[in-house]
Short mmCIF file of C-alpha atoms and ligand atoms in Angstrom, two decimals:
data_model
loop_
_atom_site.label_atom_id
_atom_site.label_comp_id
_atom_site.label_asym_id
_atom_site.label_seq_id
_atom_site.Cartn_x
_atom_site.Cartn_y
_atom_site.Cartn_z
CA MET B 49 0.00 0.00 0.00
CA SER B 50 1.46 3.38 -0.94
CA LEU B 51 1.77 6.08 1.70
CA PRO B 52 -0.41 9.20 1.64
CA LYS B 53 1.58 11.88 -0.20
CA THR B 54 1.31 14.58 2.44
CA VAL B 55 1.08 15.09 6.17
CA LYS B 56 -2.26 15.37 8.00
CA LYS B 57 -1.31 14.17 11.48
CA CYS B 58 0.94 15.62 14.15
CA LEU B 59 2.23 14.21 17.43
CA PHE B 60 2.91 16.49 20.38
CA PRO B 61 5.07 14.67 22.95
CA VAL B 62 4.17 16.44 26.20
CA ALA B 63 4.93 13.82 28.81
CA GLY B 64 8.26 15.23 30.09
CA TYR B 65 8.61 16.42 33.68
CA GLY B 66 9.76 19.97 32.83
CA THR B 67 12.21 19.99 35.72
CA ARG B 68 13.80 23.26 34.61
CA PHE B 69 10.54 25.02 35.49
CA LEU B 70 10.11 23.56 38.97
CA PRO B 71 8.36 24.43 41.18
CA ALA B 72 5.79 25.73 38.62
CA THR B 73 5.69 22.35 36.87
CA LYS B 74 5.18 20.40 40.09
CA SER B 75 1.42 20.36 39.52
CA MET B 76 0.95 21.84 36.03
CA PRO B 77 2.28 20.78 32.64
CA LYS B 78 5.17 22.82 31.23
CA GLU B 79 3.21 23.07 27.98
CA MET B 80 0.46 25.03 29.75
CA LEU B 81 2.87 27.82 30.77
CA PRO B 82 1.69 30.94 28.94
CA ILE B 83 3.69 33.22 26.71
CA VAL B 84 1.75 36.38 27.58
CA ASN B 85 -1.82 34.97 27.65
CA LYS B 86 -1.57 31.85 25.46
CA PRO B 87 -0.15 28.49 26.59
CA LEU B 88 2.78 27.00 24.70
CA ILE B 89 0.65 24.07 23.52
CA GLN B 90 -1.76 26.40 21.72
CA TYR B 91 1.04 28.06 19.74
CA ALA B 92 2.15 24.54 18.75
CA ALA B 93 -1.35 23.45 17.68
CA GLU B 94 -1.78 26.68 15.66
CA GLU B 95 1.50 26.05 13.85
CA ALA B 96 0.33 22.51 12.97
CA MET B 97 -3.02 23.85 11.74
CA GLU B 98 -1.27 26.41 9.56
CA ALA B 99 0.67 23.51 8.02
CA GLY B 100 -2.56 21.67 7.07
CA VAL B 101 -2.61 19.17 9.95
CA THR B 102 -6.10 18.13 11.06
CA LYS B 103 -5.43 15.25 13.47
CA MET B 104 -3.44 16.15 16.58
CA GLY B 105 -2.13 13.40 18.87
CA PHE B 106 -0.86 14.31 22.33
CA ILE B 107 1.46 11.95 24.19
CA THR B 108 0.76 12.90 27.76
CA GLY B 109 1.62 11.50 31.17
CA ARG B 110 0.50 11.69 34.75
CA GLY B 111 -0.29 15.24 35.87
CA LYS B 112 -1.01 16.47 32.34
CA ARG B 113 -4.81 16.42 32.33
CA ALA B 114 -4.93 20.21 32.02
CA ILE B 115 -3.84 19.81 28.38
CA ALA B 116 -6.84 17.60 27.48
CA ASP B 117 -9.17 19.98 29.34
CA TYR B 118 -7.73 22.90 27.40
CA PHE B 119 -8.90 21.42 24.09
CA ASP B 120 -12.44 20.86 25.41
CA ASN B 121 -15.43 23.08 26.23
CA ASN B 122 -15.74 24.74 29.63
CA TYR B 123 -19.50 25.26 29.73
CA GLU B 124 -19.65 27.05 33.08
CA LEU B 125 -17.07 29.65 32.08
CA GLU B 126 -18.53 30.05 28.58
CA HIS B 127 -22.00 30.56 30.07
CA GLU B 128 -20.71 33.20 32.51
CA ILE B 129 -18.99 35.35 29.88
CA ALA B 130 -21.36 34.72 26.93
CA GLY B 131 -22.29 37.92 25.10
CA SER B 132 -19.57 40.01 26.79
CA LYS B 133 -16.30 41.29 25.33
CA LYS B 134 -14.48 38.72 27.48
CA ALA B 135 -15.91 35.91 25.36
CA GLU B 136 -13.70 37.11 22.47
CA ASN B 137 -10.65 35.99 24.45
CA LEU B 138 -11.69 32.42 23.69
CA ASN B 139 -11.98 32.96 19.92
CA ASP B 140 -8.50 31.68 19.04
CA ILE B 141 -8.70 28.47 21.07
CA ASN B 142 -12.27 27.82 19.88
CA ASN B 143 -11.01 28.19 16.34
CA VAL B 144 -8.27 25.59 16.99
CA MET B 145 -10.78 23.21 18.59
CA ASP B 146 -13.15 23.53 15.63
CA SER B 147 -10.40 22.88 13.08
CA GLY B 148 -9.22 19.43 14.01
CA GLN B 149 -9.51 16.26 16.05
CA PHE B 150 -7.61 15.80 19.29
CA ILE B 151 -6.43 12.43 20.53
CA PHE B 152 -4.68 11.76 23.84
CA MET B 153 -2.49 8.82 24.79
CA ARG B 154 -0.42 8.31 27.89
CA GLN B 155 3.24 7.42 28.01
CA ARG B 156 3.31 5.36 31.19
CA GLU B 157 7.07 5.60 31.76
CA MET B 158 9.19 8.60 30.72
CA LEU B 159 11.72 6.65 28.68
CA GLY B 160 12.63 9.49 26.34
CA LEU B 161 11.39 11.41 23.31
CA GLY B 162 11.92 8.42 20.99
CA HIS B 163 9.81 6.27 23.28
CA ALA B 164 7.11 8.98 23.44
CA ILE B 165 6.93 9.02 19.62
CA LEU B 166 6.73 5.22 19.51
CA THR B 167 3.83 5.41 22.00
CA GLY B 168 1.94 7.43 19.36
CA GLU B 169 2.08 4.69 16.71
CA PRO B 170 -1.60 3.69 17.14
CA ILE B 171 -2.62 7.30 16.41
CA ILE B 172 -0.43 7.56 13.30
CA GLY B 173 -0.70 4.15 11.64
CA ASN B 174 0.97 3.91 8.23
CA GLU B 175 1.23 7.61 7.35
CA PRO B 176 3.92 10.28 7.32
CA PHE B 177 3.48 12.57 10.31
CA ALA B 178 4.72 15.74 11.97
CA VAL B 179 6.21 16.04 15.45
CA ILE B 180 6.17 19.36 17.32
CA LEU B 181 7.86 19.94 20.68
CA ALA B 182 5.79 22.75 22.14
CA ASP B 183 8.64 24.05 24.28
CA ASP B 184 10.43 25.11 21.08
CA LEU B 185 8.28 28.05 20.03
CA CYS B 186 8.73 29.00 16.37
CA VAL B 187 7.65 32.26 14.76
CA ALA B 188 7.54 33.20 11.07
CA PRO B 189 10.20 35.58 9.72
CA ARG B 190 9.36 39.26 10.18
CA ASP B 191 10.54 40.26 6.70
CA GLY B 192 7.23 41.28 5.18
CA SER B 193 7.01 37.97 3.28
CA ASP B 194 4.14 35.54 3.82
CA THR B 195 6.53 32.69 4.74
CA PRO B 196 4.71 30.40 7.19
CA ARG B 197 6.10 29.03 10.45
CA ALA B 198 8.59 26.15 10.50
CA MET B 199 6.24 23.15 10.25
CA ALA B 200 4.64 24.27 6.98
CA GLN B 201 8.17 24.73 5.57
CA LEU B 202 9.10 21.18 6.64
CA ILE B 203 5.96 19.66 5.12
CA GLU B 204 6.63 21.44 1.85
CA LEU B 205 10.06 19.78 1.80
CA TYR B 206 8.52 16.42 2.71
CA ASN B 207 6.20 16.76 -0.28
CA GLN B 208 9.27 17.27 -2.46
CA TYR B 209 11.64 14.64 -0.98
CA GLN B 210 9.22 12.06 0.58
CA CYS B 211 11.67 11.24 3.39
CA CYS B 212 12.25 12.18 7.03
CA ILE B 213 12.86 15.92 7.49
CA VAL B 214 14.35 17.65 10.56
CA ALA B 215 14.58 21.37 11.34
CA ILE B 216 18.03 22.66 12.29
CA GLU B 217 19.55 25.84 13.62
CA GLU B 218 23.15 26.93 14.16
CA VAL B 219 23.92 27.11 17.88
CA PRO B 220 27.03 28.32 19.74
CA LYS B 221 29.57 25.48 19.82
CA SER B 222 29.49 25.60 23.63
CA ASP B 223 25.79 24.55 23.55
CA THR B 224 26.08 21.35 21.46
CA GLY B 225 25.64 19.23 24.59
CA SER B 226 21.97 20.27 24.73
CA TYR B 227 21.04 19.13 21.21
CA GLY B 228 21.17 16.43 18.56
CA ILE B 229 23.85 17.59 16.10
CA ILE B 230 23.89 16.72 12.39
CA SER B 231 26.52 16.60 9.70
CA GLY B 232 25.88 16.28 5.99
CA GLU B 233 26.22 17.68 2.50
CA GLU B 234 24.46 20.92 1.54
CA ILE B 235 22.35 20.04 -1.53
CA GLU B 236 20.47 23.34 -1.84
CA PRO B 237 21.07 26.54 0.16
CA GLY B 238 20.21 25.68 3.78
CA ILE B 239 19.15 22.10 2.93
CA TYR B 240 21.39 19.17 3.92
CA ASP B 241 21.46 15.48 3.08
CA VAL B 242 22.25 14.14 6.54
CA SER B 243 25.12 11.66 6.78
CA ASP B 244 25.45 11.46 10.56
CA MET B 245 23.86 12.59 13.80
CA ILE B 246 25.00 12.58 17.38
CA GLU B 247 22.90 13.26 20.48
CA LYS B 248 24.19 15.80 23.00
CA PRO B 249 27.92 15.74 22.03
CA LYS B 250 30.50 17.64 24.04
CA PRO B 251 31.67 20.71 22.03
CA GLU B 252 35.00 18.99 21.25
CA ASP B 253 33.16 15.91 19.86
CA ALA B 254 30.54 17.81 17.85
CA PRO B 255 31.08 17.50 14.07
CA THR B 256 29.24 20.80 13.40
CA ASN B 257 27.15 23.35 15.28
CA MET B 258 23.95 22.48 13.37
CA ALA B 259 21.42 21.49 16.02
CA ILE B 260 18.10 19.68 15.57
CA ILE B 261 15.22 21.66 17.08
CA GLY B 262 11.75 20.39 17.97
CA ARG B 263 10.21 20.07 14.51
CA TYR B 264 10.25 16.82 12.53
CA VAL B 265 8.39 15.16 9.68
CA LEU B 266 8.78 11.39 9.94
CA THR B 267 7.77 8.45 7.79
CA PRO B 268 6.04 5.56 9.60
CA GLN B 269 9.14 3.38 9.08
CA ILE B 270 10.57 5.33 12.03
CA PHE B 271 8.53 3.12 14.38
CA ASP B 272 10.52 0.03 13.35
CA TYR B 273 13.77 1.93 13.81
CA LEU B 274 12.63 3.14 17.24
CA ARG B 275 11.75 -0.41 18.31
CA GLN B 276 15.35 -1.39 17.57
CA THR B 277 16.92 1.67 19.25
CA LYS B 278 18.61 1.02 22.58
CA PRO B 279 18.53 3.69 25.31
CA GLY B 280 21.29 6.24 24.63
CA ALA B 281 22.18 9.63 26.17
CA ASN B 282 20.61 10.02 29.66
CA GLY B 283 19.40 6.38 29.49
CA GLU B 284 16.52 7.49 27.22
CA VAL B 285 15.39 6.21 23.82
CA GLN B 286 16.56 9.07 21.61
CA ILE B 287 14.82 9.98 18.34
CA THR B 288 18.25 11.18 17.11
CA ASP B 289 19.67 7.64 17.41
CA ALA B 290 16.78 6.19 15.38
CA LEU B 291 17.11 8.94 12.75
CA LYS B 292 20.84 8.32 12.49
CA GLN B 293 19.99 4.77 11.32
CA VAL B 294 17.41 6.15 8.88
CA ALA B 295 20.09 8.51 7.49
CA ARG B 296 22.43 5.54 6.97
CA GLU B 297 19.90 3.16 5.43
CA GLU B 298 17.43 5.54 3.77
CA ARG B 299 17.46 9.34 3.76
CA VAL B 300 17.09 12.24 6.19
CA ILE B 301 17.00 15.88 5.07
CA ALA B 302 17.80 18.74 7.45
CA VAL B 303 16.65 22.30 6.79
CA LYS B 304 17.65 25.64 8.24
CA PHE B 305 14.08 26.91 8.46
CA ALA B 306 13.18 30.58 8.00
CA GLY B 307 11.99 32.38 11.12
CA GLN B 308 13.00 32.35 14.75
CA ARG B 309 12.89 29.75 17.50
CA PHE B 310 12.65 30.41 21.23
CA ASP B 311 13.81 27.68 23.59
CA CYS B 312 10.90 27.98 26.01
CA GLY B 313 12.08 24.85 27.85
CA SER B 314 14.75 27.12 29.39
CA ILE B 315 14.08 30.18 31.53
CA PRO B 316 16.10 32.68 29.41
CA GLY B 317 14.35 31.48 26.20
CA PHE B 318 10.96 31.67 27.88
CA VAL B 319 11.57 35.28 28.98
CA GLU B 320 12.86 36.20 25.52
CA ALA B 321 9.71 34.74 23.91
CA THR B 322 7.50 36.59 26.38
CA ASN B 323 9.15 39.91 25.52
CA TYR B 324 8.91 39.15 21.79
CA PHE B 325 5.20 38.31 21.89
CA TYR B 326 4.36 41.21 24.17
CA GLU B 327 6.13 43.59 21.81
CA HIS B 328 5.06 42.20 18.42
CA GLU B 329 1.69 40.55 19.02
CA PHE B 330 0.02 41.63 22.25
CA LYS B 331 0.71 45.38 22.10
CA ALA B 332 -0.19 45.40 18.40
CA GLN B 333 -3.71 43.97 19.03
P1 UTP Q 157 13.05 17.65 27.49
O1 UTP Q 157 14.39 17.10 27.29
O2 UTP Q 157 12.86 19.12 27.28
O3 UTP Q 157 12.55 17.25 28.95
O4 UTP Q 157 12.07 16.84 26.54
P2 UTP Q 157 11.42 17.86 29.81
O5 UTP Q 157 11.04 16.87 30.84
O6 UTP Q 157 10.28 18.36 28.96
O7 UTP Q 157 12.07 19.16 30.50
P3 UTP Q 157 13.29 19.30 31.57
O8 UTP Q 157 14.54 19.10 30.76
O9 UTP Q 157 13.10 18.29 32.66
O10 UTP Q 157 13.14 20.71 32.05
C1 UTP Q 157 11.92 17.19 25.18
C2 UTP Q 157 10.47 16.93 24.76
O11 UTP Q 157 10.19 15.53 24.82
C3 UTP Q 157 9.06 15.27 25.63
C4 UTP Q 157 8.95 16.47 26.56
O12 UTP Q 157 7.61 16.64 27.00
C5 UTP Q 157 9.45 17.61 25.67
O13 UTP Q 157 8.41 18.08 24.82
N1 UTP Q 157 9.30 13.98 26.33
C6 UTP Q 157 10.53 13.72 26.87
C7 UTP Q 157 8.28 13.06 26.44
O14 UTP Q 157 7.13 13.30 25.96
N2 UTP Q 157 8.54 11.88 27.06
C8 UTP Q 157 9.75 11.58 27.60
O15 UTP Q 157 9.92 10.46 28.15
C9 UTP Q 157 10.77 12.53 27.50
#
């Protein structure tokens, strides 16, 4: 059976503990932290929607019920504010809820991002799919063009190459230990045929400074690779290790996407994103 030609499903792995945001994340999911007045997970769902995704699968864990509630009605609240100006504050999230289907699965043990993606196999089946890590918040370039956010750019490349696609960004060499790092041949400006990948290398072991950020398009073959992947860095099943095998046996393309990414999994990145959105979106409303 041939695969669907484009991407209609997206997984959002949101099961991590978010320890860098303790104590806030002791009893609330990191993905519900707001940048100004909108939680990270909503920015992620909006980016997927913009890219044409209609089925959104969330890989959650214990203590993450607030995410499922967020994509559901809240009749009492809606009744209280109906007909007032306040009701408009729900327009964006209502629009997201009306535009797709939302499916929730639990990762029972936090065995890593690769394991979280494998947990989503029943949602995806035999189709290419997107993966968005909501703590990497991506915005479109502010150059007056109508270039969309990162995921739509990745799906456009998937449509062209029909293989796994990862988004990359150049990071300071001193930061390579926080990322999966790729090496490969540049086949078009900013587009690389990946030959190797390494998860969280020390700066002296990193082949380049091109880091994978939280946007992927994967083919369903990745599930077989993940099943064969042994726990790697931090004792977790790493998606980078599975993709490294795909790069060796099939093909992985990496793209320096247009736009900007904020690392909202870290406190400095979170503050930077808050300032950006306050300045460019909130004040402009
Ligand atoms: P991180 O490495 O950022 O971990 O996970 P974390 O738990 O979210 O945050 P810190 O480092 O403790 O502060 C990268 C992404 O993978 C997901 C996380 O939810 C996050 O989106 N993840 C990680 C899972 O869904 N399951 C896992 O077992 C591990």
